[in-house]
């Protein structure tokens, strides 16, 4: 079919389409630029004399779900001075086999897509091509840290790269943007990093790890350390879970299995329980006095936590008193799992109270962690630490950018 028309196809604006044909499953689009008056790059004189044409085959975005190749009839002009030169065009750079539009789409997809393999399949290319493009983008797009901001958050996650099982993520505590990822969580790694970039750091939000704390203190002197809420709350919930597991061993097998399956009803906030949840909760609480007591302690803790979040910054004395009341109740209960939990809370009390005074939380890092887990399950190509780091940092950098093209 001969067409000879111009159409505003994405990435082919102002380009003349000579012919479109389908060869097996591939679309072939024959294109050229309009002949026009040129300026010689050497002498500056005008010319529109054609020297010759070369056909350049260029991979373009899929069209109607089919692979698409452009057959570009590239024109060369010749000047009176003897200079020969190629015309300009908006869709492919010199010596490239893929169009500009294709390169952009693949770049974004390599960052946002699940695996390099999948991206390769989507764009009709091999995994290794995608990996190379990704690495190139990573080199040009990742801005390296020069100075950490005044509030930072650190958290570990299990990335399982060749450089270590656990990696450390460092984020801006206010904007919540991930800033860097360290290859492991060893004390010296953190310490050296903070010594190098942490001059301005005043507040560090973290989970309750002694080695993080001592690394932070030895690198930065005495910054304000804030315990992350998600992490310290977990101790109380873990304790309740421990009691449930211990107690249900004594239940009839049917109830033991059922209690295990319904365990979420113990953690849910009591005012969010459904009728059915409530029925199961009471059934099991009625079967064990100790479980009931542990549950009540969790609810007391939750009440304290909600209150502390609301008014902690105004009256930290009250928050502190509430925490002490909670400790006393736990001690009165004599439940070992709960006693162990409050030992940890007591050790980190200053940092816990700081979280209400300053109102900072790491919660967002859990979100990063979750997307990292997805990444790990599709781990092709990410055992390499620097690629893994690039993937996480770039994913966040490109958050608002869509992949609707292609
Ligand atoms: Zn010339």
CSV table of C-alpha atoms and ligand atoms in Angstrom, one decimal:
chain,number,residue,atom,x,y,z
A,1,UNK,CA,0.0,0.0,0.0
A,2,UNK,CA,1.5,3.3,-1.0
A,3,UNK,CA,0.5,6.2,1.2
A,4,UNK,CA,2.9,9.1,1.1
A,5,UNK,CA,1.4,11.1,4.0
A,6,UNK,CA,2.5,12.7,7.2
A,7,UNK,CA,0.7,11.7,10.3
A,8,UNK,CA,1.4,12.6,13.9
A,9,UNK,CA,2.4,9.2,15.2
A,10,UNK,CA,4.2,9.5,18.6
A,11,UNK,CA,7.9,10.0,17.9
A,12,UNK,CA,7.4,10.5,14.2
A,13,UNK,CA,6.1,14.0,14.0
A,14,UNK,CA,6.6,15.6,10.7
A,15,UNK,CA,7.9,12.5,9.1
A,16,UNK,CA,6.6,11.3,5.7
A,17,UNK,CA,5.3,7.8,5.7
A,18,UNK,CA,5.8,6.2,2.3
A,19,UNK,CA,4.4,2.8,3.0
A,20,UNK,CA,3.3,0.5,5.8
A,21,UNK,CA,3.3,-3.3,5.4
A,22,UNK,CA,3.1,-6.3,7.6
A,23,UNK,CA,5.7,-9.0,7.2
A,24,UNK,CA,4.8,-12.0,9.3
A,25,UNK,CA,4.3,-10.5,12.8
A,26,UNK,CA,6.3,-7.4,12.2
A,27,UNK,CA,5.1,-4.0,11.0
A,28,UNK,CA,7.4,-2.2,8.5
A,29,UNK,CA,7.0,1.5,8.2
A,30,UNK,CA,8.9,3.1,5.4
A,31,UNK,CA,9.7,6.8,6.2
A,32,UNK,CA,11.6,9.7,4.9
A,33,UNK,CA,12.1,13.4,5.7
A,34,UNK,CA,10.9,16.1,3.3
A,35,UNK,CA,13.5,17.4,1.0
A,36,UNK,CA,14.4,21.0,2.0
A,37,UNK,CA,16.9,23.7,1.7
A,38,UNK,CA,19.9,23.0,3.9
A,39,UNK,CA,22.8,24.9,5.2
A,40,UNK,CA,26.2,23.4,4.6
A,41,UNK,CA,27.9,22.6,7.9
A,42,UNK,CA,31.3,23.5,6.4
A,43,UNK,CA,30.9,26.6,4.4
A,44,UNK,CA,27.4,27.7,5.4
A,45,UNK,CA,26.2,28.0,1.8
A,46,UNK,CA,22.6,26.9,1.0
A,47,UNK,CA,22.0,23.7,-0.9
A,48,UNK,CA,19.1,21.3,-1.7
A,49,UNK,CA,21.1,19.0,-3.9
A,50,UNK,CA,20.7,15.3,-3.0
A,51,UNK,CA,23.8,13.2,-3.1
A,52,UNK,CA,22.4,9.8,-2.3
A,53,UNK,CA,20.1,7.8,0.0
A,54,UNK,CA,20.8,5.0,2.5
A,55,UNK,CA,18.3,2.8,4.1
A,56,UNK,CA,18.6,2.6,7.9
A,57,UNK,CA,16.6,0.0,9.8
A,58,UNK,CA,15.4,1.3,13.2
A,59,UNK,CA,13.5,-0.5,15.8
A,60,UNK,CA,10.5,1.5,17.0
A,61,UNK,CA,7.7,1.1,19.6
A,62,UNK,CA,5.2,-1.5,19.0
A,63,UNK,CA,2.3,-0.6,16.7
A,64,UNK,CA,-1.0,-2.4,17.1
A,65,UNK,CA,0.7,-4.8,19.4
A,66,UNK,CA,3.2,-5.8,16.8
A,67,UNK,CA,6.9,-5.2,16.6
A,68,UNK,CA,7.6,-2.3,14.4
A,69,UNK,CA,10.7,-1.5,12.3
A,70,UNK,CA,11.2,1.8,10.6
A,71,UNK,CA,12.9,1.7,7.2
A,72,UNK,CA,14.3,5.2,7.1
A,73,UNK,CA,15.4,6.4,3.7
A,74,UNK,CA,18.1,8.7,5.0
A,75,UNK,CA,19.1,11.4,2.5
A,76,UNK,CA,22.5,12.9,2.1
A,77,UNK,CA,23.0,16.3,0.6
A,78,UNK,CA,26.0,17.7,-1.2
A,79,UNK,CA,27.2,21.2,-1.3
A,80,UNK,CA,28.9,23.1,-4.1
A,81,UNK,CA,32.0,23.1,-1.9
A,82,UNK,CA,32.1,19.3,-2.1
A,83,UNK,CA,30.9,18.6,1.5
A,84,UNK,CA,28.4,15.7,1.8
A,85,UNK,CA,26.2,15.6,4.9
A,86,UNK,CA,23.3,13.7,6.3
A,87,UNK,CA,19.9,15.4,6.9
A,88,UNK,CA,18.6,16.0,10.4
A,89,UNK,CA,15.6,13.9,11.7
A,90,UNK,CA,13.7,13.9,14.9
A,91,UNK,CA,13.4,10.2,15.6
A,92,UNK,CA,16.8,8.5,15.4
A,93,UNK,CA,20.3,9.4,16.3
A,94,UNK,CA,23.2,8.6,14.0
A,95,UNK,CA,24.4,5.0,14.0
A,96,UNK,CA,21.6,3.9,16.3
A,97,UNK,CA,19.4,0.9,15.6
A,98,UNK,CA,16.6,2.0,17.9
A,99,UNK,CA,14.5,5.1,17.8
A,100,UNK,CA,14.7,7.9,20.3
A,101,UNK,CA,11.2,7.1,21.5
A,102,UNK,CA,12.0,3.5,21.9
A,103,UNK,CA,15.1,4.3,23.9
A,104,UNK,CA,13.1,6.5,26.3
A,105,UNK,CA,10.3,4.0,26.8
A,106,UNK,CA,12.8,1.2,27.4
A,107,UNK,CA,14.8,3.3,29.9
A,108,UNK,CA,11.7,4.1,31.9
A,109,UNK,CA,10.5,0.5,31.8
A,110,UNK,CA,13.9,-0.9,32.8
A,111,UNK,CA,13.6,1.2,35.9
A,112,UNK,CA,10.0,0.6,36.7
A,113,UNK,CA,9.4,-2.8,35.3
A,114,UNK,CA,9.6,-6.0,37.3
A,115,UNK,CA,12.5,-7.7,35.6
A,116,UNK,CA,14.8,-7.0,32.7
A,117,UNK,CA,13.6,-10.1,31.0
A,118,UNK,CA,10.0,-8.9,31.0
A,119,UNK,CA,11.0,-5.5,29.8
A,120,UNK,CA,13.0,-7.2,27.0
A,121,UNK,CA,10.0,-9.2,26.0
A,122,UNK,CA,7.7,-6.2,26.0
A,123,UNK,CA,10.0,-4.2,23.7
A,124,UNK,CA,11.3,-7.0,21.6
A,125,UNK,CA,14.8,-7.0,22.9
A,126,UNK,CA,17.1,-9.2,24.8
A,127,UNK,CA,17.6,-9.0,28.6
A,128,UNK,CA,21.3,-8.2,28.2
A,129,UNK,CA,20.4,-5.1,26.0
A,130,UNK,CA,18.0,-3.9,28.7
A,131,UNK,CA,20.6,-4.5,31.4
A,132,UNK,CA,23.1,-2.4,29.5
A,133,UNK,CA,20.7,0.4,29.0
A,134,UNK,CA,19.7,0.3,32.6
A,135,UNK,CA,23.3,0.5,33.7
A,136,UNK,CA,24.0,3.4,31.4
A,137,UNK,CA,20.9,5.3,32.8
A,138,UNK,CA,22.0,4.5,36.3
A,139,UNK,CA,25.4,6.1,35.7
A,140,UNK,CA,23.8,9.3,34.3
A,141,UNK,CA,20.7,9.6,36.5
A,142,UNK,CA,21.8,8.8,40.1
A,143,UNK,CA,22.9,11.8,42.0
A,144,UNK,CA,25.4,10.8,44.6
A,145,UNK,CA,25.1,12.1,48.1
A,146,UNK,CA,27.4,15.0,49.1
A,147,UNK,CA,25.8,16.0,52.4
A,148,UNK,CA,23.1,14.3,54.4
A,149,UNK,CA,20.2,16.5,55.5
A,150,UNK,CA,19.6,17.3,59.1
A,151,UNK,CA,17.0,14.5,59.7
A,152,UNK,CA,17.8,11.1,58.4
A,153,UNK,CA,16.2,7.7,58.8
A,154,UNK,CA,18.0,4.4,58.6
A,155,UNK,CA,16.7,0.9,58.3
A,156,UNK,CA,17.9,-2.4,57.2
A,157,UNK,CA,16.5,-4.9,54.8
A,158,UNK,CA,17.3,-8.3,53.5
A,159,UNK,CA,18.5,-7.7,49.9
A,160,UNK,CA,20.6,-10.8,49.6
A,161,UNK,CA,23.1,-9.3,47.2
A,162,UNK,CA,26.6,-10.7,46.7
A,163,UNK,CA,28.0,-7.9,49.0
A,164,UNK,CA,25.9,-9.0,52.0
A,165,UNK,CA,22.7,-10.4,53.2
A,166,UNK,CA,21.4,-7.2,54.7
A,167,UNK,CA,21.6,-3.8,53.2
A,168,UNK,CA,21.1,-0.4,54.9
A,169,UNK,CA,18.8,2.2,53.4
A,170,UNK,CA,19.3,5.8,54.3
A,171,UNK,CA,16.4,8.2,53.7
A,172,UNK,CA,15.6,11.9,54.2
A,173,UNK,CA,13.6,11.9,57.4
A,174,UNK,CA,11.4,14.8,56.2
A,175,UNK,CA,10.9,14.3,52.5
A,176,UNK,CA,11.0,10.5,52.9
A,177,UNK,CA,13.1,10.2,49.8
A,178,UNK,CA,15.7,7.4,49.8
A,179,UNK,CA,19.1,8.9,49.6
A,180,UNK,CA,21.5,6.0,49.6
A,181,UNK,CA,21.9,2.3,50.1
A,182,UNK,CA,24.9,0.8,51.9
A,183,UNK,CA,26.1,-2.6,50.9
A,184,UNK,CA,25.8,-4.1,54.5
A,185,UNK,CA,24.8,-3.2,58.0
A,186,UNK,CA,28.1,-3.5,59.8
A,187,UNK,CA,28.9,-0.9,62.4
A,188,UNK,CA,32.0,0.3,60.5
A,189,UNK,CA,30.2,0.7,57.2
A,190,UNK,CA,27.6,2.9,58.9
A,191,UNK,CA,30.2,4.8,60.9
A,192,UNK,CA,32.5,5.6,58.0
A,193,UNK,CA,29.6,6.7,55.9
A,194,UNK,CA,28.2,9.0,58.5
A,195,UNK,CA,31.6,10.5,59.2
A,196,UNK,CA,32.0,11.3,55.6
A,197,UNK,CA,28.6,12.8,54.8
A,198,UNK,CA,26.8,13.4,58.1
A,199,UNK,CA,28.2,16.8,59.3
A,200,UNK,CA,24.7,18.4,59.3
A,201,UNK,CA,22.8,15.5,60.7
A,202,UNK,CA,20.9,16.3,63.9
A,203,UNK,CA,18.2,13.7,64.2
A,204,UNK,CA,18.4,10.0,63.3
A,205,UNK,CA,15.3,7.8,63.2
A,206,UNK,CA,16.1,4.1,63.5
A,207,UNK,CA,14.9,0.8,64.8
A,208,UNK,CA,16.2,-0.6,68.1
A,209,UNK,CA,19.6,-1.9,67.0
A,210,UNK,CA,22.5,-1.4,69.4
A,211,UNK,CA,25.0,-1.5,66.6
A,212,UNK,CA,23.2,1.3,64.7
A,213,UNK,CA,23.0,3.4,67.8
A,214,UNK,CA,26.7,3.0,68.6
A,215,UNK,CA,27.7,3.6,65.0
A,216,UNK,CA,25.6,6.8,64.9
A,217,UNK,CA,27.0,8.0,68.3
A,218,UNK,CA,30.6,7.4,67.5
A,219,UNK,CA,30.3,9.1,64.1
A,220,UNK,CA,28.1,12.0,64.9
A,221,UNK,CA,28.6,12.7,68.6
A,222,UNK,CA,25.3,13.2,70.2
A,223,UNK,CA,22.5,13.5,67.7
A,224,UNK,CA,18.9,13.1,68.7
A,225,UNK,CA,18.0,9.5,68.2
A,226,UNK,CA,14.4,8.7,67.5
A,227,UNK,CA,13.1,5.1,67.8
A,228,UNK,CA,10.9,4.3,64.9
A,229,UNK,CA,7.3,3.7,66.0
A,230,UNK,CA,6.6,0.7,63.9
A,231,UNK,CA,9.6,-1.0,65.3
A,232,UNK,CA,9.0,-0.4,69.0
A,233,UNK,CA,5.3,-1.2,68.8
A,234,UNK,CA,6.1,-4.6,67.3
A,235,UNK,CA,7.6,-5.8,70.6
A,236,UNK,CA,4.3,-5.6,72.3
A,237,UNK,CA,2.5,-7.3,69.4
A,238,UNK,CA,5.2,-10.0,69.3
A,239,UNK,CA,4.7,-10.6,73.0
A,240,UNK,CA,1.0,-11.1,72.6
A,241,UNK,CA,1.7,-13.5,69.7
A,242,UNK,CA,4.1,-15.4,71.9
A,243,UNK,CA,1.5,-15.8,74.6
A,244,UNK,CA,-1.1,-17.0,72.0
A,245,UNK,CA,1.2,-19.6,70.6
A,246,UNK,CA,2.2,-20.9,74.1
A,247,UNK,CA,-1.4,-21.0,75.4
A,248,UNK,CA,-3.1,-22.5,72.3
A,249,UNK,CA,-0.9,-25.6,72.7
A,250,UNK,CA,-3.2,-26.6,75.5
A,251,UNK,CA,-6.3,-26.2,73.4
A,252,UNK,CA,-8.3,-29.0,71.7
A,253,UNK,CA,-6.7,-29.5,68.2
A,254,UNK,CA,-9.7,-28.0,66.5
A,255,UNK,CA,-9.5,-24.8,68.5
A,256,UNK,CA,-5.7,-24.7,68.3
A,257,UNK,CA,-5.9,-24.7,64.5
A,258,UNK,CA,-8.7,-22.2,64.4
A,259,UNK,CA,-7.1,-19.9,66.9
A,260,UNK,CA,-4.0,-19.9,64.8
A,261,UNK,CA,-5.9,-19.1,61.7
A,262,UNK,CA,-7.8,-16.3,63.4
A,263,UNK,CA,-4.8,-14.7,65.0
A,264,UNK,CA,-5.4,-11.4,63.3
A,265,UNK,CA,-8.3,-10.7,65.6
A,266,UNK,CA,-5.9,-10.3,68.5
A,267,UNK,CA,-3.9,-7.6,66.7
A,268,UNK,CA,-6.6,-5.6,65.2
A,269,UNK,CA,-7.7,-2.4,67.0
A,270,UNK,CA,-10.7,-3.4,69.1
A,271,UNK,CA,-12.9,-0.7,67.6
A,272,UNK,CA,-12.3,-2.1,64.1
A,273,UNK,CA,-13.3,-5.7,64.9
A,274,UNK,CA,-16.3,-7.1,62.9
A,275,UNK,CA,-19.1,-9.1,64.6
A,276,UNK,CA,-17.4,-12.3,63.5
A,277,UNK,CA,-13.9,-11.2,64.7
A,278,UNK,CA,-15.4,-10.3,68.0
A,279,UNK,CA,-17.0,-13.7,68.4
A,280,UNK,CA,-13.7,-15.5,67.7
A,281,UNK,CA,-11.8,-13.2,69.9
A,282,UNK,CA,-14.0,-13.8,72.9
A,283,UNK,CA,-14.1,-17.5,72.4
A,284,UNK,CA,-10.3,-17.7,72.7
A,285,UNK,CA,-9.9,-15.1,75.4
A,286,UNK,CA,-12.5,-17.1,77.5
A,287,UNK,CA,-10.4,-20.2,77.1
A,288,UNK,CA,-7.3,-18.7,78.8
A,289,UNK,CA,-7.0,-16.2,81.6
A,290,UNK,CA,-3.5,-15.4,80.6
A,291,UNK,CA,-4.3,-14.8,77.0
A,292,UNK,CA,-7.0,-12.5,78.1
A,293,UNK,CA,-4.6,-10.5,80.3
A,294,UNK,CA,-2.1,-10.3,77.5
A,295,UNK,CA,-4.8,-9.0,75.2
A,296,UNK,CA,-5.8,-6.4,77.7
A,297,UNK,CA,-2.2,-5.3,78.1
A,298,UNK,CA,-2.0,-4.9,74.3
A,299,UNK,CA,-5.1,-2.8,74.3
A,300,UNK,CA,-3.7,-0.7,77.2
A,301,UNK,CA,-0.6,-0.2,75.2
A,302,UNK,CA,-2.6,0.8,72.1
A,303,UNK,CA,-4.6,3.3,74.1
A,304,UNK,CA,-1.4,4.8,75.3
A,305,UNK,CA,0.1,4.9,71.8
A,306,UNK,CA,-2.9,6.6,70.3
A,307,UNK,CA,-2.9,9.2,73.0
A,308,UNK,CA,0.8,9.8,72.8
A,309,UNK,CA,0.6,10.4,69.0
A,310,UNK,CA,-2.2,13.0,69.5
A,311,UNK,CA,-0.7,15.0,72.4
A,312,UNK,CA,2.8,13.8,72.9
A,313,UNK,CA,4.5,16.9,71.7
A,314,UNK,CA,2.6,19.1,74.1
A,315,UNK,CA,2.8,17.0,77.3
A,316,UNK,CA,5.6,14.5,77.1
A,317,UNK,CA,5.4,14.1,80.9
A,318,UNK,CA,2.0,12.6,80.6
A,319,UNK,CA,3.2,10.2,77.9
A,320,UNK,CA,6.1,9.1,80.1
A,321,UNK,CA,3.7,8.5,83.0
A,322,UNK,CA,1.4,6.5,80.7
A,323,UNK,CA,4.3,4.3,79.7
A,324,UNK,CA,5.3,3.8,83.3
A,325,UNK,CA,1.7,2.8,84.2
A,326,UNK,CA,1.9,0.3,81.4
A,327,UNK,CA,5.2,-1.2,82.7
A,328,UNK,CA,3.6,-1.6,86.1
A,329,UNK,CA,0.6,-3.4,84.8
A,330,UNK,CA,2.9,-5.7,82.9
A,331,UNK,CA,4.9,-6.5,86.0
A,332,UNK,CA,1.7,-7.2,87.9
A,333,UNK,CA,0.6,-9.6,85.2
A,334,UNK,CA,3.7,-11.7,85.5
A,335,UNK,CA,3.5,-12.7,81.8
A,336,UNK,CA,7.0,-13.5,80.8
A,337,UNK,CA,6.6,-12.5,77.1
A,338,UNK,CA,5.3,-9.1,78.0
A,339,UNK,CA,8.0,-8.6,80.7
A,340,UNK,CA,10.6,-9.2,78.1
A,341,UNK,CA,9.0,-6.7,75.7
A,342,UNK,CA,9.0,-3.9,78.3
A,343,UNK,CA,12.6,-4.5,79.1
A,344,UNK,CA,13.4,-3.5,75.5
A,345,UNK,CA,11.0,-0.5,75.8
A,346,UNK,CA,12.7,0.5,79.0
A,347,UNK,CA,16.2,0.4,77.4
A,348,UNK,CA,15.0,2.6,74.6
A,349,UNK,CA,12.7,4.8,76.5
A,350,UNK,CA,14.4,8.1,75.7
A,351,UNK,CA,14.4,7.3,72.0
A,352,UNK,CA,10.7,6.2,72.2
A,353,UNK,CA,9.7,9.4,73.9
A,354,UNK,CA,11.6,11.3,71.3
A,355,UNK,CA,9.4,9.9,68.6
A,356,UNK,CA,6.5,11.8,70.2
A,357,UNK,CA,8.4,14.9,71.0
A,358,UNK,CA,9.7,15.3,67.4
A,359,UNK,CA,6.9,13.5,65.7
A,360,UNK,CA,9.1,11.6,63.2
A,361,UNK,CA,8.4,8.1,62.0
A,362,UNK,CA,10.1,5.7,59.6
A,363,UNK,CA,6.8,4.1,58.5
A,364,UNK,CA,7.6,4.9,54.8
A,365,UNK,CA,10.7,2.8,54.9
A,366,UNK,CA,8.4,-0.2,55.4
A,367,UNK,CA,6.8,0.7,52.1
A,368,UNK,CA,10.2,0.7,50.5
A,369,UNK,CA,10.9,-2.6,52.1
A,370,UNK,CA,7.8,-4.1,50.6
A,371,UNK,CA,8.6,-3.0,47.1
A,372,UNK,CA,12.0,-4.4,47.7
A,373,UNK,CA,10.5,-7.8,48.5
A,374,UNK,CA,8.7,-7.7,45.2
A,375,UNK,CA,12.0,-6.9,43.6
A,376,UNK,CA,13.7,-9.8,45.3
A,377,UNK,CA,11.2,-12.3,44.1
A,378,UNK,CA,11.9,-11.1,40.6
A,379,UNK,CA,15.6,-10.9,41.3
A,380,UNK,CA,17.0,-11.4,37.9
A,381,UNK,CA,20.1,-9.2,37.6
A,382,UNK,CA,19.9,-7.7,41.0
A,383,UNK,CA,22.3,-9.9,42.9
A,384,UNK,CA,24.8,-7.3,41.8
A,385,UNK,CA,24.7,-4.7,44.6
A,386,UNK,CA,25.2,-1.6,42.6
A,387,UNK,CA,22.5,-2.5,40.2
A,388,UNK,CA,20.2,-3.3,43.1
A,389,UNK,CA,21.0,0.0,44.7
A,390,UNK,CA,20.4,1.8,41.4
A,391,UNK,CA,17.1,0.1,40.9
A,392,UNK,CA,15.7,1.2,44.3
A,393,UNK,CA,17.0,4.7,44.0
A,394,UNK,CA,15.8,5.2,40.4
A,395,UNK,CA,12.4,3.7,41.1
A,396,UNK,CA,11.8,6.4,43.6
A,397,UNK,CA,13.3,9.1,41.4
A,398,UNK,CA,11.0,8.1,38.6
A,399,UNK,CA,7.9,7.7,40.7
A,400,UNK,CA,5.7,10.2,39.0
A,401,UNK,CA,6.7,9.2,35.4
A,402,UNK,CA,4.3,6.9,33.6
A,403,UNK,CA,5.0,4.0,31.2
A,404,UNK,CA,2.0,4.4,29.1
A,405,UNK,CA,4.0,4.5,25.9
A,406,UNK,CA,4.9,1.4,24.1
B,1,LIG,ZN1,29.7,23.8,1.6
